[in-house]
Coordinates of C-alpha atoms in Angstrom, one line a residue:
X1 CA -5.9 12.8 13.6
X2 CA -4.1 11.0 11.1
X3 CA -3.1 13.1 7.8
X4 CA -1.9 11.3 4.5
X5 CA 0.7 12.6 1.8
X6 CA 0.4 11.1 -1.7
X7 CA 3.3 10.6 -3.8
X8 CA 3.1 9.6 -7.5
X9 CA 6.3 7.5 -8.4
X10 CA 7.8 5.5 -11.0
X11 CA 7.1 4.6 -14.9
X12 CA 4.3 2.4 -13.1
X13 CA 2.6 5.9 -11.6
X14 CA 1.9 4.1 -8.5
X15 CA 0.8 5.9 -5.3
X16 CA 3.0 5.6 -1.9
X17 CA 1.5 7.1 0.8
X18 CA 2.8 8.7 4.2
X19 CA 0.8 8.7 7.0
X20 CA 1.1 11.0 9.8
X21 CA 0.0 12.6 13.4
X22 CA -0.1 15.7 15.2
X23 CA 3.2 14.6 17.0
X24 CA 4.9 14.6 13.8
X25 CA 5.5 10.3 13.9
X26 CA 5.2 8.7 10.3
X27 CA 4.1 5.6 8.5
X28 CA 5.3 5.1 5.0
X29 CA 3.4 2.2 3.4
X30 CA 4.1 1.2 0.0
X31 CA 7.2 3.3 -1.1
X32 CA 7.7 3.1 -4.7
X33 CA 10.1 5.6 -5.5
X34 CA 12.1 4.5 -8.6
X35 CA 14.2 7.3 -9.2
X36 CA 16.9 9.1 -7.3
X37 CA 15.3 12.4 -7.9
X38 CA 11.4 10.5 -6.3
X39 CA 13.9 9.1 -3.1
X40 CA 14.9 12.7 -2.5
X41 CA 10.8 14.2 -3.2
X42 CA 9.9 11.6 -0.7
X43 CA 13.2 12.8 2.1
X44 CA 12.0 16.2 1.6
X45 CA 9.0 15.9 2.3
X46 CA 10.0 14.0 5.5
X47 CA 12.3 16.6 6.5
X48 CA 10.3 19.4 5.5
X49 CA 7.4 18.8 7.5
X50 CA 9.6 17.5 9.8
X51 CA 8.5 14.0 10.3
X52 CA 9.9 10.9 12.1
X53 CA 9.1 7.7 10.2
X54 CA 9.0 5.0 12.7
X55 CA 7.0 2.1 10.1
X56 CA 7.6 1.0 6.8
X57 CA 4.1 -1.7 5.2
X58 CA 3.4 -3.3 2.1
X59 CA 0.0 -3.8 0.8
X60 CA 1.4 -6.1 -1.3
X61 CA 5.0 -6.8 -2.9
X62 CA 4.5 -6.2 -6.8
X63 CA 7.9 -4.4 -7.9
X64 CA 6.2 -1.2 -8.4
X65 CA 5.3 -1.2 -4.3
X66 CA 8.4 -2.4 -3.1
X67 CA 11.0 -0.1 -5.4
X68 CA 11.6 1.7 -2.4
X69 CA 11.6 -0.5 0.7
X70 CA 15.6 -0.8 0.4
X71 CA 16.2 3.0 0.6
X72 CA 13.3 3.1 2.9
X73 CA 15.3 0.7 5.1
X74 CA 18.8 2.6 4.7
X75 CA 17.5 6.1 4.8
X76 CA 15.4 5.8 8.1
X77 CA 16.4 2.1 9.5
X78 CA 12.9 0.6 9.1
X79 CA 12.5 -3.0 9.0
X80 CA 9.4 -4.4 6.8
X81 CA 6.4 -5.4 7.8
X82 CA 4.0 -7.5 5.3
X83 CA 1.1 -10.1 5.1
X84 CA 2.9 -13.7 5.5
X85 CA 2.5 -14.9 2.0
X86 CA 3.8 -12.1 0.0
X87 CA 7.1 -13.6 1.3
X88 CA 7.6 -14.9 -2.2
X89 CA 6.4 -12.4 -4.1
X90 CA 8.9 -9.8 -2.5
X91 CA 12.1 -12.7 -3.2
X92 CA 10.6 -12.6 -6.6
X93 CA 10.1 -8.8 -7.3
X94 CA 13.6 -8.3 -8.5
X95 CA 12.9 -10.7 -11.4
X96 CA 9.7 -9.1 -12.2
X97 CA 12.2 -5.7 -12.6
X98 CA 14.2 -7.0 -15.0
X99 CA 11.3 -8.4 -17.3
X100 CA 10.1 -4.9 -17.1
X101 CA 12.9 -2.7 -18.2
X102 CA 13.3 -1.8 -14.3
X103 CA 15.9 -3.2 -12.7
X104 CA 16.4 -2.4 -9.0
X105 CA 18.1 -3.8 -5.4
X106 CA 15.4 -5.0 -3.5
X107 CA 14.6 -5.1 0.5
X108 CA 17.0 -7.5 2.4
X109 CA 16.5 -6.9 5.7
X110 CA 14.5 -8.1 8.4
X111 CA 10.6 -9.0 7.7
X112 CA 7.9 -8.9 10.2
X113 CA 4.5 -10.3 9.5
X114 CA 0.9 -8.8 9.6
X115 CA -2.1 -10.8 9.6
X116 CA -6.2 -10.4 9.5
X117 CA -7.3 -8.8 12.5
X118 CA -4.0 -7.3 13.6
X119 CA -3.6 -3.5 14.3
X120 CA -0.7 -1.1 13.1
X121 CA -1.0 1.5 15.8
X122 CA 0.8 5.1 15.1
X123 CA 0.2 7.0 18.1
X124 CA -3.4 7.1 19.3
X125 CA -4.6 6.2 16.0
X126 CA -5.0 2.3 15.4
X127 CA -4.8 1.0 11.7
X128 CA -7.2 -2.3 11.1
X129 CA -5.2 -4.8 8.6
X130 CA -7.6 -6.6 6.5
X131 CA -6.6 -9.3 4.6
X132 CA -7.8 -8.9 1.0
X133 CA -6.4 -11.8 -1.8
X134 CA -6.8 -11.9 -5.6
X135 CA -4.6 -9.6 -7.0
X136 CA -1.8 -10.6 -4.9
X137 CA -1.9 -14.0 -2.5
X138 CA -1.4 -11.9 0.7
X139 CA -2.9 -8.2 -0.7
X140 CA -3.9 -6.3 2.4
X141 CA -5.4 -3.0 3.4
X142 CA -4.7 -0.5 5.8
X143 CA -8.6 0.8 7.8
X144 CA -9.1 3.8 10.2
X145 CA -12.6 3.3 11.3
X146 CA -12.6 7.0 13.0
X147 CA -11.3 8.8 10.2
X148 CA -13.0 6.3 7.8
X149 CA -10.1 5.9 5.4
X150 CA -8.7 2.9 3.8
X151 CA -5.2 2.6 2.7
X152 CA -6.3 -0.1 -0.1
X153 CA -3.4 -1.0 -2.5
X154 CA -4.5 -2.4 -5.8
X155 CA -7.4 -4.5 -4.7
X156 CA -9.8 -1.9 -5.6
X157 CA -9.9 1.3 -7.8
X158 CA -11.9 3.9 -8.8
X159 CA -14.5 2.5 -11.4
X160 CA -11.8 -1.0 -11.5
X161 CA -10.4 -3.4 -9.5
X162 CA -6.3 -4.9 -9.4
X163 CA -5.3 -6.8 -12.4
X164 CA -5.6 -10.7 -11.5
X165 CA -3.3 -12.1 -14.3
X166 CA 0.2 -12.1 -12.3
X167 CA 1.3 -14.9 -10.7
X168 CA -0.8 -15.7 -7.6
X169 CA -3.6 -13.4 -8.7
X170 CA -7.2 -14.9 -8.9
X171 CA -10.2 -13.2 -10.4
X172 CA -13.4 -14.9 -8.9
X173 CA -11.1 -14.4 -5.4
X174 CA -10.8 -10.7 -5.6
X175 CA -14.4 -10.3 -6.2
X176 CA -15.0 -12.4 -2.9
X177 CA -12.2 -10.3 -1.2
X178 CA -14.3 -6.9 -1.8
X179 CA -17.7 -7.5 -2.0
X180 CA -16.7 -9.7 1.8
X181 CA -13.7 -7.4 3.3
X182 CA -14.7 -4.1 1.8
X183 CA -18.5 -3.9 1.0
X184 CA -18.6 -4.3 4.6
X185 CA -17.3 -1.1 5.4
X186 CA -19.3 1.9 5.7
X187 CA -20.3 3.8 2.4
X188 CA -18.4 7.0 3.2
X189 CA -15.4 4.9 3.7
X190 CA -12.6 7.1 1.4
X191 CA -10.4 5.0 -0.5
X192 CA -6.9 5.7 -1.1
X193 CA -6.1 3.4 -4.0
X194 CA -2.2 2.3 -5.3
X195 CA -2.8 3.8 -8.7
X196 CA -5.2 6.6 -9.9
X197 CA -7.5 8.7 -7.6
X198 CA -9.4 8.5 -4.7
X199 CA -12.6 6.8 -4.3
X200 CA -15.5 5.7 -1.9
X201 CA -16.6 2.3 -1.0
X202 CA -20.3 4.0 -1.6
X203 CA -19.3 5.6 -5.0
X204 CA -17.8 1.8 -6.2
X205 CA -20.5 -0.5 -4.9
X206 CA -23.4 1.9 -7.1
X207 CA -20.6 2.4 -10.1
X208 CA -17.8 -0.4 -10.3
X209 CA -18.3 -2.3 -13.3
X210 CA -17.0 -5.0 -12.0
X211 CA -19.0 -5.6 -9.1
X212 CA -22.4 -3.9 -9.6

């Protein structure tokens, strides 16, 4: 039984997320704590509930998800683990920081790669990665068929979808990613987004504007 802790961090308000089991082992996908004072919320938390992380993911590798991965890496010693083609985008993150007021060191360490099909296991439970492009070239999400929750970055949002005006990002190709990758799943599917609140694939396919 997997349990997930949201965390709201950075000027961005972007949402990392902790995954966890009975047995106390931890997956922290998307970290995007900015601040000294969000690193330490985040440790806490870990401590407190007396977790052992033993996976760091990105959905994607806008700055806003990646702030993190560097303490991430430090603090615990977890190597990254990504979709092939946000390569680039993580080298050019940094970049992206300074443009934006946000400077920050980024993630040097090793990278592993995920692809389509694969599964991020965490125990007993089994995590489906499903490649989902358009707001980022190698955007993917993060599915628990038992539990029925996705871990969906910015591809999809509650009444919205990811912006598609960054580098990399294509409109028409988002729309193809969800109605193909995500209509698919079943309505009561809960999605845990990388900004704003929760939503369902149900609730989205009768309300999105975008895609009803």
């Amino acid at each position: 039984m997997l349990k997930v802790k949201a965390f709201i961090f950075s000027p961005v308000q972007e949402n990392t997320y902790v995954l966890y089991n009975e047995q106390g082992k931890a997956i922290i996908i998307d970290p995007g704590c900015y601040f000294s004072a969000e690193q330490e919320t985040l440790k806490n938390f870990i401590k407190d509930t007396k977790l052992d992380p033993v996976q760091l993911l990105n959905t994607h590798c806008h700055l806003d998800h990646v702030f993190g991965n560097k303490w991430v890496y430090d603090e615990f010693n977890l190597e990254l683990y990504l979709h092939p083609l946000e390569e680039q985008v993580l080298a050019h993150a940094p970049r992206s920081g300074e443009r934006w007021g946000l400077p920050f060191e980024n993630y040097d360490g090793p990278l592993h790669f995920l692809q389509e099909g694969d599964t991020v296991n965490l125990g007993n439970d089994a995590l489906q990665v499903i490649w989902a492009p358009g707001h980022s070239p190698g955007s993917i999400c993060f599915y628990h068929q038992e539990q029925q929750l996705l871990i969906g970055g910015d591809v999809l949002f509650h009444q919205s979808i990811g912006r598609t005006d960054l580098p990399g990002g294509d409109h028409q190709t988002l729309l193809n990613s969800i109605r193909e990758k995500l209509w698919v799943l079943p309505d009561e599917v809960k999605v845990f987004p990388g900004h704003g609140i929760t939503t369902t694939i149900g609730y989205e396919k009768r309300n999105n504007p975008f895609l009803v």
